[in-house]
PDB file of C-alpha atoms in Angstrom:
ATOM      1  CA  MET A   7     -32.970   5.114 -39.031  1.00 50.00           C
ATOM      2  CA  ASP A   8     -29.470   5.468 -40.494  1.00 52.00           C
ATOM      3  CA  MET A   9     -27.958   5.056 -37.037  1.00 56.00           C
ATOM      4  CA  GLU A  10     -29.881   1.846 -36.426  1.00 56.00           C
ATOM      5  CA  ASN A  11     -28.918   0.447 -39.823  1.00 58.00           C
ATOM      6  CA  GLY A  12     -25.225   1.357 -39.504  1.00 56.00           C
ATOM      7  CA  VAL A  13     -24.860  -0.002 -35.995  1.00 61.00           C
ATOM      8  CA  THR A  14     -27.000  -3.073 -36.733  1.00 63.00           C
ATOM      9  CA  ASP A  15     -24.846  -3.834 -39.781  1.00 67.00           C
ATOM     10  CA  ARG A  16     -21.746  -3.509 -37.597  1.00 65.00           C
ATOM     11  CA  LEU A  17     -23.169  -6.120 -35.195  1.00 68.00           C
ATOM     12  CA  TRP A  18     -22.818  -8.775 -37.883  1.00 73.00           C
ATOM     13  CA  ASP A  19     -19.080  -8.146 -38.269  1.00 83.00           C
ATOM     14  CA  LYS A  20     -16.781 -11.047 -37.546  1.00 89.00           C
ATOM     15  CA  ASP A  21     -15.179  -9.156 -34.625  1.00 90.00           C
ATOM     16  CA  VAL A  22     -18.538  -8.529 -32.954  1.00 90.00           C
ATOM     17  CA  GLN A  23     -19.495 -12.185 -33.395  1.00 91.00           C
ATOM     18  CA  GLU A  24     -16.183 -13.186 -31.762  1.00 94.00           C
ATOM     19  CA  PHE A  25     -16.996 -10.866 -28.828  1.00 95.00           C
ATOM     20  CA  ILE A  26     -20.424 -12.492 -28.493  1.00 93.00           C
ATOM     21  CA  SER A  27     -18.805 -15.933 -28.576  1.00 94.00           C
ATOM     22  CA  ALA A  28     -16.348 -14.905 -25.842  1.00 95.00           C
ATOM     23  CA  CYS A  29     -19.279 -13.784 -23.658  1.00 95.00           C
ATOM     24  CA  ARG A  30     -20.756 -17.283 -23.797  1.00 94.00           C
ATOM     25  CA  HIS A  31     -18.043 -18.891 -21.646  1.00 92.00           C
ATOM     26  CA  GLU A  32     -19.607 -21.414 -19.270  1.00 90.00           C
ATOM     27  CA  LYS A  33     -17.715 -20.232 -16.165  1.00 88.00           C
ATOM     28  CA  LEU A  34     -18.519 -16.517 -16.509  1.00 93.00           C
ATOM     29  CA  ARG A  35     -21.685 -14.862 -15.218  1.00 95.00           C
ATOM     30  CA  ASP A  36     -22.862 -11.242 -15.306  1.00 96.00           C
ATOM     31  CA  ILE A  37     -20.156  -9.857 -17.589  1.00 97.00           C
ATOM     32  CA  THR A  38     -19.842  -6.088 -17.254  1.00 97.00           C
ATOM     33  CA  LEU A  39     -17.686  -3.708 -19.241  1.00 98.00           C
ATOM     34  CA  GLY A  40     -16.709  -0.262 -18.055  1.00 97.00           C
ATOM     35  CA  TYR A  41     -14.101   2.451 -18.302  1.00 96.00           C
ATOM     36  CA  THR A  42     -11.226   3.535 -16.100  1.00 94.00           C
ATOM     37  CA  VAL A  43     -10.362   7.179 -16.693  1.00 90.00           C
ATOM     38  CA  ARG A  44      -6.691   8.097 -16.486  1.00 87.00           C
ATOM     39  CA  GLY A  45      -5.460  11.451 -15.271  1.00 80.00           C
ATOM     40  CA  ASN A  46      -5.095  12.754 -18.831  1.00 83.00           C
ATOM     41  CA  GLY A  47      -8.737  11.878 -19.634  1.00 81.00           C
ATOM     42  CA  GLU A  48      -7.942   8.725 -21.607  1.00 87.00           C
ATOM     43  CA  MET A  49     -10.630   6.057 -21.123  1.00 91.00           C
ATOM     44  CA  LEU A  50      -9.408   2.482 -20.769  1.00 95.00           C
ATOM     45  CA  LEU A  51     -11.788  -0.457 -21.101  1.00 96.00           C
ATOM     46  CA  THR A  52     -12.299  -2.832 -18.157  1.00 97.00           C
ATOM     47  CA  ALA A  53     -14.098  -6.176 -17.990  1.00 98.00           C
ATOM     48  CA  SER A  54     -15.452  -8.003 -14.964  1.00 98.00           C
ATOM     49  CA  ALA A  55     -17.612 -11.033 -14.325  1.00 97.00           C
ATOM     50  CA  LEU A  56     -18.623 -13.462 -11.632  1.00 97.00           C
ATOM     51  CA  TYR A  57     -17.175 -16.949 -11.346  1.00 95.00           C
ATOM     52  CA  LEU A  58     -19.550 -19.501  -9.829  1.00 89.00           C
ATOM     53  CA  SER A  59     -17.481 -21.814  -7.647  1.00 89.00           C
ATOM     54  CA  LYS A  60     -18.294 -25.475  -7.080  1.00 88.00           C
ATOM     55  CA  ARG A  61     -19.514 -24.548  -3.599  1.00 87.00           C
ATOM     56  CA  GLY A  62     -21.916 -21.992  -5.031  1.00 86.00           C
ATOM     57  CA  ARG A  63     -19.895 -18.877  -4.157  1.00 89.00           C
ATOM     58  CA  HIS A  64     -19.939 -15.971  -6.583  1.00 93.00           C
ATOM     59  CA  VAL A  65     -16.377 -14.713  -6.905  1.00 95.00           C
ATOM     60  CA  PRO A  66     -15.675 -11.487  -8.838  1.00 97.00           C
ATOM     61  CA  LEU A  67     -12.902 -11.651 -11.400  1.00 97.00           C
ATOM     62  CA  GLY A  68     -11.803  -9.417 -14.205  1.00 97.00           C
ATOM     63  CA  TYR A  69      -9.400  -7.248 -16.138  1.00 97.00           C
ATOM     64  CA  ARG A  70      -8.821  -3.681 -14.969  1.00 97.00           C
ATOM     65  CA  TRP A  71      -6.308  -0.852 -14.914  1.00 96.00           C
ATOM     66  CA  ALA A  72      -4.373   0.326 -11.883  1.00 93.00           C
ATOM     67  CA  GLU A  73      -1.963   3.165 -11.258  1.00 88.00           C
ATOM     68  CA  SER A  74       1.565   2.183 -10.323  1.00 83.00           C
ATOM     69  CA  LYS A  75       4.886   3.950  -9.915  1.00 85.00           C
ATOM     70  CA  SER A  76       5.698   3.304 -13.565  1.00 86.00           C
ATOM     71  CA  GLY A  77       2.280   4.461 -14.839  1.00 86.00           C
ATOM     72  CA  THR A  78      -1.004   2.777 -15.603  1.00 90.00           C
ATOM     73  CA  ALA A  79      -0.777  -1.006 -15.800  1.00 93.00           C
ATOM     74  CA  ALA A  80      -3.272  -3.723 -16.674  1.00 95.00           C
ATOM     75  CA  GLU A  81      -4.084  -6.219 -13.950  1.00 96.00           C
ATOM     76  CA  ILE A  82      -6.301  -9.235 -13.487  1.00 97.00           C
ATOM     77  CA  PHE A  83      -8.078 -10.074 -10.259  1.00 97.00           C
ATOM     78  CA  VAL A  84      -9.986 -12.851  -8.523  1.00 97.00           C
ATOM     79  CA  GLY A  85     -11.762 -11.723  -5.383  1.00 95.00           C
ATOM     80  CA  LYS A  86      -9.200  -9.588  -3.537  1.00 95.00           C
ATOM     81  CA  ALA A  87      -6.174 -11.275  -5.128  1.00 96.00           C
ATOM     82  CA  LYS A  88      -4.608  -9.444  -8.061  1.00 95.00           C
ATOM     83  CA  ALA A  89      -1.662  -9.754 -10.436  1.00 94.00           C
ATOM     84  CA  SER A  90      -0.356  -8.005 -13.498  1.00 93.00           C
ATOM     85  CA  ALA A  91      -2.116  -8.961 -16.732  1.00 93.00           C
ATOM     86  CA  GLY A  92      -0.344 -11.196 -19.200  1.00 87.00           C
ATOM     87  CA  GLN A  93       0.316 -14.008 -16.719  1.00 87.00           C
ATOM     88  CA  GLU A  94       1.144 -17.452 -17.978  1.00 90.00           C
ATOM     89  CA  LEU A  95      -1.084 -20.332 -16.866  1.00 87.00           C
ATOM     90  CA  ASP A  96       1.086 -21.032 -13.788  1.00 89.00           C
ATOM     91  CA  GLY A  97       0.621 -17.422 -12.651  1.00 91.00           C
ATOM     92  CA  LEU A  98      -3.130 -17.768 -13.043  1.00 93.00           C
ATOM     93  CA  PHE A  99      -3.077 -20.917 -10.896  1.00 95.00           C
ATOM     94  CA  GLY A 100      -1.197 -18.968  -8.223  1.00 94.00           C
ATOM     95  CA  LEU A 101      -3.747 -16.172  -8.359  1.00 95.00           C
ATOM     96  CA  ALA A 102      -6.560 -18.683  -7.830  1.00 95.00           C
ATOM     97  CA  VAL A 103      -4.719 -20.144  -4.836  1.00 95.00           C
ATOM     98  CA  ARG A 104      -4.254 -16.655  -3.321  1.00 95.00           C
ATOM     99  CA  ALA A 105      -8.004 -16.106  -3.800  1.00 94.00           C
ATOM    100  CA  GLY A 106      -8.712 -19.232  -1.713  1.00 93.00           C
ATOM    101  CA  LEU A 107      -9.800 -21.399  -4.638  1.00 94.00           C
ATOM    102  CA  TRP A 108      -7.035 -24.007  -4.567  1.00 92.00           C
ATOM    103  CA  GLY A 109      -9.323 -26.890  -5.490  1.00 94.00           C
ATOM    104  CA  GLU A 110     -10.666 -24.986  -8.485  1.00 94.00           C
ATOM    105  CA  ARG A 111      -7.448 -23.356  -9.668  1.00 94.00           C
ATOM    106  CA  ARG A 112      -7.722 -24.847 -13.153  1.00 94.00           C
ATOM    107  CA  HIS A 113     -11.311 -23.629 -13.635  1.00 95.00           C
ATOM    108  CA  VAL A 114     -10.467 -20.198 -12.221  1.00 95.00           C
ATOM    109  CA  ALA A 115      -7.434 -19.928 -14.512  1.00 95.00           C
ATOM    110  CA  PHE A 116      -9.568 -20.669 -17.554  1.00 94.00           C
ATOM    111  CA  ALA A 117     -12.235 -18.216 -16.362  1.00 95.00           C
ATOM    112  CA  LEU A 118      -9.502 -15.545 -16.088  1.00 96.00           C
ATOM    113  CA  LEU A 119      -8.365 -16.350 -19.615  1.00 95.00           C
ATOM    114  CA  ALA A 120     -11.995 -16.073 -20.738  1.00 95.00           C
ATOM    115  CA  VAL A 121     -12.551 -12.658 -19.129  1.00 96.00           C
ATOM    116  CA  THR A 122      -9.261 -11.471 -20.664  1.00 96.00           C
ATOM    117  CA  ASP A 123     -10.549 -12.699 -24.033  1.00 96.00           C
ATOM    118  CA  VAL A 124     -13.834 -10.810 -23.492  1.00 97.00           C
ATOM    119  CA  HIS A 125     -11.827  -7.659 -22.759  1.00 97.00           C
ATOM    120  CA  SER A 126      -9.635  -8.127 -25.810  1.00 96.00           C
ATOM    121  CA  LYS A 127     -12.559  -8.759 -28.177  1.00 96.00           C
ATOM    122  CA  ALA A 128     -14.539  -5.830 -26.734  1.00 96.00           C
ATOM    123  CA  ASP A 129     -11.561  -3.524 -27.119  1.00 95.00           C
ATOM    124  CA  GLY A 130     -11.221  -4.588 -30.753  1.00 92.00           C
ATOM    125  CA  VAL A 131     -14.893  -3.869 -31.452  1.00 93.00           C
ATOM    126  CA  ARG A 132     -15.105  -0.649 -29.440  1.00 93.00           C
ATOM    127  CA  GLY A 133     -13.304   1.629 -31.898  1.00 89.00           C
ATOM    128  CA  ARG A 134     -15.400   0.665 -34.901  1.00 88.00           C
ATOM    129  CA  LEU A 135     -18.685   0.880 -33.003  1.00 89.00           C
ATOM    130  CA  GLN A 136     -17.706   4.287 -31.674  1.00 91.00           C
ATOM    131  CA  LEU A 137     -17.019   5.512 -35.220  1.00 89.00           C
ATOM    132  CA  GLU A 138     -20.408   4.202 -36.349  1.00 86.00           C
ATOM    133  CA  TYR A 139     -22.111   6.118 -33.553  1.00 88.00           C
ATOM    134  CA  LEU A 140     -20.160   9.289 -34.357  1.00 89.00           C
ATOM    135  CA  LYS A 141     -21.117   9.079 -38.010  1.00 87.00           C
ATOM    136  CA  ALA A 142     -24.746   8.232 -37.271  1.00 84.00           C
ATOM    137  CA  LEU A 143     -25.320  10.842 -34.570  1.00 81.00           C
ATOM    138  CA  HIS A 144     -23.319  13.741 -35.865  1.00 78.00           C
ATOM    139  CA  GLY A 145     -22.225  13.002 -39.404  1.00 77.00           C
ATOM    140  CA  VAL A 146     -18.650  13.084 -38.159  1.00 56.00           C
ATOM    141  CA  GLU A 147     -16.016  11.474 -40.325  1.00 58.00           C
ATOM    142  CA  PRO A 148     -13.511   9.066 -38.783  1.00 51.00           C
ATOM    143  CA  VAL A 149     -10.639  11.534 -39.033  1.00 44.00           C
ATOM    144  CA  SER A 150     -12.283  13.710 -36.374  1.00 44.00           C
ATOM    145  CA  VAL A 151     -11.647  11.095 -33.690  1.00 46.00           C
ATOM    146  CA  GLY A 152      -7.917  11.879 -33.803  1.00 45.00           C
ATOM    147  CA  PRO A 153      -6.088  14.317 -31.540  1.00 46.00           C
ATOM    148  CA  LEU A 154      -7.471  17.808 -31.154  1.00 46.00           C
ATOM    149  CA  SER A 155      -6.010  20.398 -33.466  1.00 47.00           C
ATOM    150  CA  SER A 156      -4.361  23.373 -31.798  1.00 47.00           C
ATOM    151  CA  MET A 157      -5.946  25.565 -34.487  1.00 47.00           C
ATOM    152  CA  ARG A 158      -9.515  24.971 -33.236  1.00 51.00           C
ATOM    153  CA  ASN A 159     -11.234  27.218 -30.745  1.00 61.00           C
ATOM    154  CA  ASP A 160     -12.417  26.098 -27.307  1.00 72.00           C
ATOM    155  CA  ALA A 161     -16.110  25.928 -28.295  1.00 72.00           C
ATOM    156  CA  ALA A 162     -15.381  23.558 -31.189  1.00 73.00           C
ATOM    157  CA  ASP A 163     -13.148  21.425 -28.961  1.00 77.00           C
ATOM    158  CA  SER A 164     -15.808  21.261 -26.276  1.00 82.00           C
ATOM    159  CA  GLN A 165     -18.484  20.287 -28.809  1.00 82.00           C
ATOM    160  CA  ARG A 166     -16.207  17.636 -30.310  1.00 82.00           C
ATOM    161  CA  GLN A 167     -15.368  16.191 -26.891  1.00 84.00           C
ATOM    162  CA  SER A 168     -19.071  16.056 -26.066  1.00 87.00           C
ATOM    163  CA  ARG A 169     -19.776  14.122 -29.272  1.00 87.00           C
ATOM    164  CA  VAL A 170     -16.967  11.666 -28.600  1.00 88.00           C
ATOM    165  CA  ALA A 171     -18.167  11.170 -25.001  1.00 89.00           C
ATOM    166  CA  GLN A 172     -21.701  10.469 -26.247  1.00 92.00           C
ATOM    167  CA  ALA A 173     -20.388   7.932 -28.773  1.00 91.00           C
ATOM    168  CA  GLN A 174     -18.234   6.280 -26.081  1.00 93.00           C
ATOM    169  CA  GLU A 175     -21.197   5.890 -23.753  1.00 94.00           C
ATOM    170  CA  LEU A 176     -23.416   4.454 -26.501  1.00 94.00           C
ATOM    171  CA  THR A 177     -20.638   2.052 -27.459  1.00 94.00           C
ATOM    172  CA  LEU A 178     -20.234   0.892 -23.857  1.00 96.00           C
ATOM    173  CA  GLN A 179     -24.001   0.472 -23.560  1.00 96.00           C
ATOM    174  CA  THR A 180     -24.082  -1.617 -26.748  1.00 93.00           C
ATOM    175  CA  LEU A 181     -21.226  -3.852 -25.558  1.00 95.00           C
ATOM    176  CA  ASN A 182     -22.891  -4.365 -22.176  1.00 97.00           C
ATOM    177  CA  ASP A 183     -26.217  -5.102 -23.880  1.00 95.00           C
ATOM    178  CA  LEU A 184     -24.546  -7.761 -26.035  1.00 94.00           C
ATOM    179  CA  ALA A 185     -22.806  -9.274 -22.992  1.00 95.00           C
ATOM    180  CA  TYR A 186     -26.134  -9.325 -21.155  1.00 95.00           C
ATOM    181  CA  LEU A 187     -28.036 -10.876 -24.059  1.00 93.00           C
ATOM    182  CA  TYR A 188     -25.496 -13.550 -24.959  1.00 93.00           C
ATOM    183  CA  GLY A 189     -23.698 -14.198 -21.659  1.00 92.00           C
ATOM    184  CA  ALA A 190     -24.926 -16.139 -18.664  1.00 89.00           C
ATOM    185  CA  ARG A 191     -26.559 -14.284 -15.791  1.00 86.00           C
ATOM    186  CA  THR A 192     -26.822 -15.073 -12.132  1.00 81.00           C
ATOM    187  CA  GLY A 193     -30.370 -16.169 -11.473  1.00 70.00           C
ATOM    188  CA  LYS A 194     -32.319 -16.728  -8.289  1.00 51.00           C
ATOM    189  CA  ASP A 195     -31.308 -20.395  -8.385  1.00 51.00           C
ATOM    190  CA  ASP A 196     -27.619 -19.433  -8.271  1.00 52.00           C
ATOM    191  CA  LEU A 197     -27.886 -17.169  -5.213  1.00 49.00           C
TER     192      LEU A 197
END
């Protein structure tokens, strides 16, 4: 019961309400959050959605992470077209044109801004929700989420990593549940 109360209380936070508001964008459908795992085990949040074009096409767009020569970099995508994240509006128009949506470039650009906003808000909420789950499930204090101590033994490290992984998965599930509940979904009429 403590877990439900702690997490439920967290859902009324201003940051969570801003995430819910971001999920309600009129041009986004079927918002999905996930993780990209880097080589060192770090989990980076991704966000994707469908854009419903004026012709009724469902075009995937989102915010993800990609490996490059200089390391892991954030990128945005529309269909098969992609660009580095942090583009100005003109760059977003160009991305829409490369995706074959010239006539809807303005709408696509704003949908890309919206999915970037969803990612940003979810990333801001993720840490606090994860701490709530850690505390509720295992009685773990926030300081235990920090880097592993070299003084601990392998069994303790393994147990700690398992707890963090469980909290990460519950957090992702909660964020996806909120996106599903408050965002638009593709229905039979849209297909």
